């Protein structure tokens, strides 16, 4: 982890450049951006682990791995770890597990029904909470609590006030019409959980979540503590939140 923090670009020289043809995160004329997002995620993870005096994780779960934008960097950063990758998209899981020597797990839409063997030192979820409604988000926090080892970390991203602000700047690149996005921003600014389905996609859309909602949900579980909230910590866009499974007395 020291090498990662001292020179994150070292990861780029070792990471696989193989990208699946269906990877929607990859745009050929923005290739550097694709890889910088993966590198930044792992740099943030390494920094948070170092800040909490944690050893290198032995068992890692990339939950909602997509086609491996971050998983490829997790494999290079933690080469000795057992890496498990999970997603609803079976072809994504197959690609990532084969390309980056990871265990494959096909997920299900209902987070309360997700069955994964074992527990993990580190769970990473990049841009998962950002697409869930309030009930699903609550289930995600319960999932983290169930699947973390003692002293393990869940590090994930969320939409916050930066995303809400974009609605007032006529910037809404989230597959939502202007009126819906403005309504989400108003709900968030009123201190409430804001969510809307994408058109023709029931149960999957865009959320903007106030920090008090996140904190209250975390604090309802005495075995979980909030260790970090980094506003716009990923790609200057999504907030990064870190939890630790540790009883607070």
JSON list of N, CA, C and O in Angstrom, two decimals, residues 157-201:
[
{"chain": "A", "resi": 157, "resn": "UNK", "atom": "N", "xyz": [-19.47, 4.34, -3.08]},
{"chain": "A", "resi": 157, "resn": "UNK", "atom": "CA", "xyz": [-19.69, 5.71, -3.54]},
{"chain": "A", "resi": 157, "resn": "UNK", "atom": "C", "xyz": [-21.18, 6.06, -3.53]},
{"chain": "A", "resi": 157, "resn": "UNK", "atom": "O", "xyz": [-22.05, 5.20, -3.58]},
{"chain": "A", "resi": 158, "resn": "UNK", "atom": "N", "xyz": [-21.44, 7.38, -3.49]},
{"chain": "A", "resi": 158, "resn": "UNK", "atom": "CA", "xyz": [-22.80, 7.89, -3.43]},
{"chain": "A", "resi": 158, "resn": "UNK", "atom": "C", "xyz": [-22.86, 9.23, -4.16]},
{"chain": "A", "resi": 158, "resn": "UNK", "atom": "O", "xyz": [-21.85, 9.90, -4.34]},
{"chain": "A", "resi": 159, "resn": "UNK", "atom": "N", "xyz": [-24.06, 9.60, -4.59]},
{"chain": "A", "resi": 159, "resn": "UNK", "atom": "CA", "xyz": [-24.29, 10.94, -5.11]},
{"chain": "A", "resi": 159, "resn": "UNK", "atom": "C", "xyz": [-24.66, 11.88, -3.97]},
{"chain": "A", "resi": 159, "resn": "UNK", "atom": "O", "xyz": [-25.52, 11.54, -3.15]},
{"chain": "A", "resi": 160, "resn": "UNK", "atom": "N", "xyz": [-24.05, 13.06, -3.94]},
{"chain": "A", "resi": 160, "resn": "UNK", "atom": "CA", "xyz": [-24.34, 14.04, -2.90]},
{"chain": "A", "resi": 160, "resn": "UNK", "atom": "C", "xyz": [-24.68, 15.39, -3.48]},
{"chain": "A", "resi": 160, "resn": "UNK", "atom": "O", "xyz": [-25.24, 15.51, -4.57]},
{"chain": "A", "resi": 161, "resn": "UNK", "atom": "N", "xyz": [-24.28, 16.45, -2.78]},
{"chain": "A", "resi": 161, "resn": "UNK", "atom": "CA", "xyz": [-24.75, 17.78, -3.14]},
{"chain": "A", "resi": 161, "resn": "UNK", "atom": "C", "xyz": [-24.16, 18.29, -4.47]},
{"chain": "A", "resi": 161, "resn": "UNK", "atom": "O", "xyz": [-24.76, 19.14, -5.12]},
{"chain": "A", "resi": 162, "resn": "UNK", "atom": "N", "xyz": [-22.99, 17.75, -4.86]},
{"chain": "A", "resi": 162, "resn": "UNK", "atom": "CA", "xyz": [-22.45, 18.14, -6.16]},
{"chain": "A", "resi": 162, "resn": "UNK", "atom": "C", "xyz": [-23.39, 17.73, -7.28]},
{"chain": "A", "resi": 162, "resn": "UNK", "atom": "O", "xyz": [-23.64, 18.50, -8.22]},
{"chain": "A", "resi": 163, "resn": "UNK", "atom": "N", "xyz": [-23.93, 16.51, -7.21]},
{"chain": "A", "resi": 163, "resn": "UNK", "atom": "CA", "xyz": [-24.85, 16.03, -8.23]},
{"chain": "A", "resi": 163, "resn": "UNK", "atom": "C", "xyz": [-26.15, 16.85, -8.20]},
{"chain": "A", "resi": 163, "resn": "UNK", "atom": "O", "xyz": [-26.68, 17.22, -9.25]},
{"chain": "A", "resi": 164, "resn": "UNK", "atom": "N", "xyz": [-26.64, 17.15, -7.00]},
{"chain": "A", "resi": 164, "resn": "UNK", "atom": "CA", "xyz": [-27.85, 17.97, -6.90]},
{"chain": "A", "resi": 164, "resn": "UNK", "atom": "C", "xyz": [-27.62, 19.35, -7.51]},
{"chain": "A", "resi": 164, "resn": "UNK", "atom": "O", "xyz": [-28.50, 19.89, -8.21]},
{"chain": "A", "resi": 165, "resn": "UNK", "atom": "N", "xyz": [-26.45, 19.90, -7.31]},
{"chain": "A", "resi": 165, "resn": "UNK", "atom": "CA", "xyz": [-26.14, 21.23, -7.85]},
{"chain": "A", "resi": 165, "resn": "UNK", "atom": "C", "xyz": [-26.17, 21.23, -9.37]},
{"chain": "A", "resi": 165, "resn": "UNK", "atom": "O", "xyz": [-26.56, 22.22, -10.01]},
{"chain": "A", "resi": 166, "resn": "UNK", "atom": "N", "xyz": [-25.78, 20.11, -9.98]},
{"chain": "A", "resi": 166, "resn": "UNK", "atom": "CA", "xyz": [-25.74, 20.03, -11.44]},
{"chain": "A", "resi": 166, "resn": "UNK", "atom": "C", "xyz": [-27.14, 20.20, -12.04]},
{"chain": "A", "resi": 166, "resn": "UNK", "atom": "O", "xyz": [-27.28, 20.67, -13.18]},
{"chain": "A", "resi": 167, "resn": "UNK", "atom": "N", "xyz": [-28.16, 19.83, -11.30]},
{"chain": "A", "resi": 167, "resn": "UNK", "atom": "CA", "xyz": [-29.52, 19.99, -11.80]},
{"chain": "A", "resi": 167, "resn": "UNK", "atom": "C", "xyz": [-29.86, 21.45, -12.03]},
{"chain": "A", "resi": 167, "resn": "UNK", "atom": "O", "xyz": [-30.61, 21.79, -12.95]},
{"chain": "A", "resi": 168, "resn": "UNK", "atom": "N", "xyz": [-29.29, 22.32, -11.21]},
{"chain": "A", "resi": 168, "resn": "UNK", "atom": "CA", "xyz": [-29.55, 23.76, -11.33]},
{"chain": "A", "resi": 168, "resn": "UNK", "atom": "C", "xyz": [-28.64, 24.42, -12.36]},
{"chain": "A", "resi": 168, "resn": "UNK", "atom": "O", "xyz": [-28.78, 25.61, -12.64]},
{"chain": "A", "resi": 169, "resn": "UNK", "atom": "N", "xyz": [-27.70, 23.65, -12.90]},
{"chain": "A", "resi": 169, "resn": "UNK", "atom": "CA", "xyz": [-26.78, 24.19, -13.90]},
{"chain": "A", "resi": 169, "resn": "UNK", "atom": "C", "xyz": [-27.08, 23.66, -15.30]},
{"chain": "A", "resi": 169, "resn": "UNK", "atom": "O", "xyz": [-26.27, 23.76, -16.20]},
{"chain": "A", "resi": 170, "resn": "UNK", "atom": "N", "xyz": [-28.28, 23.09, -15.44]},
{"chain": "A", "resi": 170, "resn": "UNK", "atom": "CA", "xyz": [-28.67, 22.47, -16.71]},
{"chain": "A", "resi": 170, "resn": "UNK", "atom": "C", "xyz": [-27.70, 21.38, -17.15]},
{"chain": "A", "resi": 170, "resn": "UNK", "atom": "O", "xyz": [-27.37, 21.25, -18.33]},
{"chain": "A", "resi": 171, "resn": "UNK", "atom": "N", "xyz": [-27.23, 20.62, -16.16]},
{"chain": "A", "resi": 171, "resn": "UNK", "atom": "CA", "xyz": [-26.34, 19.49, -16.45]},
{"chain": "A", "resi": 171, "resn": "UNK", "atom": "C", "xyz": [-26.96, 18.25, -15.82]},
{"chain": "A", "resi": 171, "resn": "UNK", "atom": "O", "xyz": [-26.98, 18.10, -14.60]},
{"chain": "A", "resi": 172, "resn": "UNK", "atom": "N", "xyz": [-27.52, 17.38, -16.65]},
{"chain": "A", "resi": 172, "resn": "UNK", "atom": "CA", "xyz": [-28.14, 16.17, -16.10]},
{"chain": "A", "resi": 172, "resn": "UNK", "atom": "C", "xyz": [-27.84, 14.96, -16.99]},
{"chain": "A", "resi": 172, "resn": "UNK", "atom": "O", "xyz": [-28.69, 14.43, -17.67]},
{"chain": "A", "resi": 173, "resn": "UNK", "atom": "N", "xyz": [-26.60, 14.51, -16.99]},
{"chain": "A", "resi": 173, "resn": "UNK", "atom": "CA", "xyz": [-26.22, 13.37, -17.84]},
{"chain": "A", "resi": 173, "resn": "UNK", "atom": "C", "xyz": [-26.55, 12.03, -17.19]},
{"chain": "A", "resi": 173, "resn": "UNK", "atom": "O", "xyz": [-25.74, 11.12, -17.17]},
{"chain": "A", "resi": 174, "resn": "UNK", "atom": "N", "xyz": [-27.76, 11.91, -16.66]},
{"chain": "A", "resi": 174, "resn": "UNK", "atom": "CA", "xyz": [-28.10, 10.71, -15.89]},
{"chain": "A", "resi": 174, "resn": "UNK", "atom": "C", "xyz": [-29.31, 9.97, -16.45]},
{"chain": "A", "resi": 174, "resn": "UNK", "atom": "O", "xyz": [-30.00, 9.26, -15.75]},
{"chain": "A", "resi": 175, "resn": "UNK", "atom": "N", "xyz": [-29.59, 10.13, -17.74]},
{"chain": "A", "resi": 175, "resn": "UNK", "atom": "CA", "xyz": [-30.70, 9.43, -18.37]},
{"chain": "A", "resi": 175, "resn": "UNK", "atom": "C", "xyz": [-32.02, 9.75, -17.69]},
{"chain": "A", "resi": 175, "resn": "UNK", "atom": "O", "xyz": [-32.89, 8.88, -17.52]},
{"chain": "A", "resi": 176, "resn": "UNK", "atom": "N", "xyz": [-32.16, 10.99, -17.26]},
{"chain": "A", "resi": 176, "resn": "UNK", "atom": "CA", "xyz": [-33.40, 11.50, -16.67]},
{"chain": "A", "resi": 176, "resn": "UNK", "atom": "C", "xyz": [-33.76, 12.80, -17.36]},
{"chain": "A", "resi": 176, "resn": "UNK", "atom": "O", "xyz": [-32.88, 13.55, -17.77]},
{"chain": "A", "resi": 177, "resn": "UNK", "atom": "N", "xyz": [-35.05, 13.08, -17.48]},
{"chain": "A", "resi": 177, "resn": "UNK", "atom": "CA", "xyz": [-35.40, 14.37, -18.06]},
{"chain": "A", "resi": 177, "resn": "UNK", "atom": "C", "xyz": [-35.19, 15.49, -17.03]},
{"chain": "A", "resi": 177, "resn": "UNK", "atom": "O", "xyz": [-35.04, 15.24, -15.83]},
{"chain": "A", "resi": 178, "resn": "UNK", "atom": "N", "xyz": [-35.17, 16.71, -17.51]},
{"chain": "A", "resi": 178, "resn": "UNK", "atom": "CA", "xyz": [-34.82, 17.85, -16.67]},
{"chain": "A", "resi": 178, "resn": "UNK", "atom": "C", "xyz": [-35.74, 18.00, -15.47]},
{"chain": "A", "resi": 178, "resn": "UNK", "atom": "O", "xyz": [-35.29, 18.23, -14.34]},
{"chain": "A", "resi": 179, "resn": "UNK", "atom": "N", "xyz": [-37.05, 17.84, -15.70]},
{"chain": "A", "resi": 179, "resn": "UNK", "atom": "CA", "xyz": [-38.01, 18.04, -14.62]},
{"chain": "A", "resi": 179, "resn": "UNK", "atom": "C", "xyz": [-37.81, 17.03, -13.50]},
{"chain": "A", "resi": 179, "resn": "UNK", "atom": "O", "xyz": [-37.88, 17.37, -12.32]},
{"chain": "A", "resi": 180, "resn": "UNK", "atom": "N", "xyz": [-37.57, 15.77, -13.88]},
{"chain": "A", "resi": 180, "resn": "UNK", "atom": "CA", "xyz": [-37.36, 14.73, -12.87]},
{"chain": "A", "resi": 180, "resn": "UNK", "atom": "C", "xyz": [-36.09, 15.00, -12.08]},
{"chain": "A", "resi": 180, "resn": "UNK", "atom": "O", "xyz": [-36.07, 14.88, -10.84]},
{"chain": "A", "resi": 181, "resn": "UNK", "atom": "N", "xyz": [-35.02, 15.39, -12.77]},
{"chain": "A", "resi": 181, "resn": "UNK", "atom": "CA", "xyz": [-33.76, 15.65, -12.09]},
{"chain": "A", "resi": 181, "resn": "UNK", "atom": "C", "xyz": [-33.87, 16.85, -11.14]},
{"chain": "A", "resi": 181, "resn": "UNK", "atom": "O", "xyz": [-33.35, 16.84, -10.02]},
{"chain": "A", "resi": 182, "resn": "UNK", "atom": "N", "xyz": [-34.57, 17.89, -11.56]},
{"chain": "A", "resi": 182, "resn": "UNK", "atom": "CA", "xyz": [-34.77, 19.05, -10.69]},
{"chain": "A", "resi": 182, "resn": "UNK", "atom": "C", "xyz": [-35.57, 18.66, -9.44]},
{"chain": "A", "resi": 182, "resn": "UNK", "atom": "O", "xyz": [-35.29, 19.14, -8.34]},
{"chain": "A", "resi": 183, "resn": "UNK", "atom": "N", "xyz": [-36.54, 17.78, -9.61]},
{"chain": "A", "resi": 183, "resn": "UNK", "atom": "CA", "xyz": [-37.33, 17.33, -8.47]},
{"chain": "A", "resi": 183, "resn": "UNK", "atom": "C", "xyz": [-36.47, 16.52, -7.51]},
{"chain": "A", "resi": 183, "resn": "UNK", "atom": "O", "xyz": [-36.61, 16.65, -6.28]},
{"chain": "A", "resi": 184, "resn": "UNK", "atom": "N", "xyz": [-35.57, 15.71, -8.05]},
{"chain": "A", "resi": 184, "resn": "UNK", "atom": "CA", "xyz": [-34.64, 14.97, -7.19]},
{"chain": "A", "resi": 184, "resn": "UNK", "atom": "C", "xyz": [-33.77, 15.93, -6.38]},
{"chain": "A", "resi": 184, "resn": "UNK", "atom": "O", "xyz": [-33.56, 15.73, -5.18]},
{"chain": "A", "resi": 185, "resn": "UNK", "atom": "N", "xyz": [-33.27, 16.96, -7.04]},
{"chain": "A", "resi": 185, "resn": "UNK", "atom": "CA", "xyz": [-32.42, 17.94, -6.35]},
{"chain": "A", "resi": 185, "resn": "UNK", "atom": "C", "xyz": [-33.18, 18.63, -5.22]},
{"chain": "A", "resi": 185, "resn": "UNK", "atom": "O", "xyz": [-32.66, 18.81, -4.11]},
{"chain": "A", "resi": 186, "resn": "UNK", "atom": "N", "xyz": [-34.43, 18.98, -5.48]},
{"chain": "A", "resi": 186, "resn": "UNK", "atom": "CA", "xyz": [-35.24, 19.65, -4.45]},
{"chain": "A", "resi": 186, "resn": "UNK", "atom": "C", "xyz": [-35.49, 18.72, -3.26]},
{"chain": "A", "resi": 186, "resn": "UNK", "atom": "O", "xyz": [-35.45, 19.14, -2.10]},
{"chain": "A", "resi": 187, "resn": "UNK", "atom": "N", "xyz": [-35.75, 17.45, -3.54]},
{"chain": "A", "resi": 187, "resn": "UNK", "atom": "CA", "xyz": [-35.97, 16.48, -2.46]},
{"chain": "A", "resi": 187, "resn": "UNK", "atom": "C", "xyz": [-34.71, 16.32, -1.62]},
{"chain": "A", "resi": 187, "resn": "UNK", "atom": "O", "xyz": [-34.76, 16.33, -0.38]},
{"chain": "A", "resi": 188, "resn": "UNK", "atom": "N", "xyz": [-33.57, 16.21, -2.29]},
{"chain": "A", "resi": 188, "resn": "UNK", "atom": "CA", "xyz": [-32.29, 16.10, -1.58]},
{"chain": "A", "resi": 188, "resn": "UNK", "atom": "C", "xyz": [-32.04, 17.35, -0.73]},
{"chain": "A", "resi": 188, "resn": "UNK", "atom": "O", "xyz": [-31.62, 17.25, 0.44]},
{"chain": "A", "resi": 189, "resn": "UNK", "atom": "N", "xyz": [-32.27, 18.52, -1.29]},
{"chain": "A", "resi": 189, "resn": "UNK", "atom": "CA", "xyz": [-32.02, 19.77, -0.58]},
{"chain": "A", "resi": 189, "resn": "UNK", "atom": "C", "xyz": [-32.95, 19.96, 0.61]},
{"chain": "A", "resi": 189, "resn": "UNK", "atom": "O", "xyz": [-32.64, 20.73, 1.53]},
{"chain": "A", "resi": 190, "resn": "UNK", "atom": "N", "xyz": [-34.08, 19.26, 0.61]},
{"chain": "A", "resi": 190, "resn": "UNK", "atom": "CA", "xyz": [-34.98, 19.26, 1.76]},
{"chain": "A", "resi": 190, "resn": "UNK", "atom": "C", "xyz": [-34.55, 18.26, 2.82]},
{"chain": "A", "resi": 190, "resn": "UNK", "atom": "O", "xyz": [-35.23, 18.10, 3.84]},
{"chain": "A", "resi": 191, "resn": "UNK", "atom": "N", "xyz": [-33.43, 17.59, 2.58]},
{"chain": "A", "resi": 191, "resn": "UNK", "atom": "CA", "xyz": [-32.89, 16.65, 3.56]},
{"chain": "A", "resi": 191, "resn": "UNK", "atom": "C", "xyz": [-33.45, 15.25, 3.46]},
{"chain": "A", "resi": 191, "resn": "UNK", "atom": "O", "xyz": [-33.29, 14.46, 4.40]},
{"chain": "A", "resi": 192, "resn": "UNK", "atom": "N", "xyz": [-34.07, 14.93, 2.33]},
{"chain": "A", "resi": 192, "resn": "UNK", "atom": "CA", "xyz": [-34.69, 13.62, 2.18]},
{"chain": "A", "resi": 192, "resn": "UNK", "atom": "C", "xyz": [-33.97, 12.78, 1.12]},
{"chain": "A", "resi": 192, "resn": "UNK", "atom": "O", "xyz": [-33.28, 13.33, 0.25]},
{"chain": "A", "resi": 193, "resn": "UNK", "atom": "N", "xyz": [-34.14, 11.48, 1.23]},
{"chain": "A", "resi": 193, "resn": "UNK", "atom": "CA", "xyz": [-33.58, 10.56, 0.25]},
{"chain": "A", "resi": 193, "resn": "UNK", "atom": "C", "xyz": [-34.28, 10.80, -1.09]},
{"chain": "A", "resi": 193, "resn": "UNK", "atom": "O", "xyz": [-35.50, 10.74, -1.19]},
{"chain": "A", "resi": 194, "resn": "UNK", "atom": "N", "xyz": [-33.51, 11.06, -2.13]},
{"chain": "A", "resi": 194, "resn": "UNK", "atom": "CA", "xyz": [-34.08, 11.38, -3.43]},
{"chain": "A", "resi": 194, "resn": "UNK", "atom": "C", "xyz": [-33.76, 10.25, -4.42]},
{"chain": "A", "resi": 194, "resn": "UNK", "atom": "O", "xyz": [-32.60, 9.84, -4.55]},
{"chain": "A", "resi": 195, "resn": "UNK", "atom": "N", "xyz": [-34.80, 9.78, -5.11]},
{"chain": "A", "resi": 195, "resn": "UNK", "atom": "CA", "xyz": [-34.60, 8.68, -6.05]},
{"chain": "A", "resi": 195, "resn": "UNK", "atom": "C", "xyz": [-35.64, 8.73, -7.15]},
{"chain": "A", "resi": 195, "resn": "UNK", "atom": "O", "xyz": [-36.80, 9.07, -6.91]},
{"chain": "A", "resi": 196, "resn": "UNK", "atom": "N", "xyz": [-35.22, 8.33, -8.36]},
{"chain": "A", "resi": 196, "resn": "UNK", "atom": "CA", "xyz": [-36.15, 8.13, -9.47]},
{"chain": "A", "resi": 196, "resn": "UNK", "atom": "C", "xyz": [-35.66, 6.98, -10.33]},
{"chain": "A", "resi": 196, "resn": "UNK", "atom": "O", "xyz": [-34.45, 6.87, -10.61]},
{"chain": "A", "resi": 197, "resn": "UNK", "atom": "N", "xyz": [-36.59, 6.11, -10.75]},
{"chain": "A", "resi": 197, "resn": "UNK", "atom": "CA", "xyz": [-36.25, 5.09, -11.73]},
{"chain": "A", "resi": 197, "resn": "UNK", "atom": "C", "xyz": [-35.85, 5.74, -13.04]},
{"chain": "A", "resi": 197, "resn": "UNK", "atom": "O", "xyz": [-36.34, 6.82, -13.40]},
{"chain": "A", "resi": 198, "resn": "UNK", "atom": "N", "xyz": [-34.96, 5.07, -13.78]},
{"chain": "A", "resi": 198, "resn": "UNK", "atom": "CA", "xyz": [-34.80, 5.41, -15.18]},
{"chain": "A", "resi": 198, "resn": "UNK", "atom": "C", "xyz": [-36.11, 5.07, -15.91]},
{"chain": "A", "resi": 198, "resn": "UNK", "atom": "O", "xyz": [-36.89, 4.23, -15.45]},
{"chain": "A", "resi": 199, "resn": "UNK", "atom": "N", "xyz": [-36.33, 5.74, -17.02]},
{"chain": "A", "resi": 199, "resn": "UNK", "atom": "CA", "xyz": [-37.51, 5.41, -17.82]},
{"chain": "A", "resi": 199, "resn": "UNK", "atom": "C", "xyz": [-37.45, 3.96, -18.26]},
{"chain": "A", "resi": 199, "resn": "UNK", "atom": "O", "xyz": [-36.42, 3.48, -18.73]},
{"chain": "A", "resi": 200, "resn": "UNK", "atom": "N", "xyz": [-38.57, 3.25, -18.08]},
{"chain": "A", "resi": 200, "resn": "UNK", "atom": "CA", "xyz": [-38.70, 1.85, -18.50]},
{"chain": "A", "resi": 200, "resn": "UNK", "atom": "C", "xyz": [-37.73, 0.92, -17.79]},
{"chain": "A", "resi": 200, "resn": "UNK", "atom": "O", "xyz": [-37.40, -0.16, -18.31]},
{"chain": "A", "resi": 201, "resn": "UNK", "atom": "N", "xyz": [-37.27, 1.30, -16.58]},
{"chain": "A", "resi": 201, "resn": "UNK", "atom": "CA", "xyz": [-36.37, 0.44, -15.80]},
{"chain": "A", "resi": 201, "resn": "UNK", "atom": "C", "xyz": [-36.80, 0.47, -14.34]},
{"chain": "A", "resi": 201, "resn": "UNK", "atom": "O", "xyz": [-36.25, 1.20, -13.52]}
]
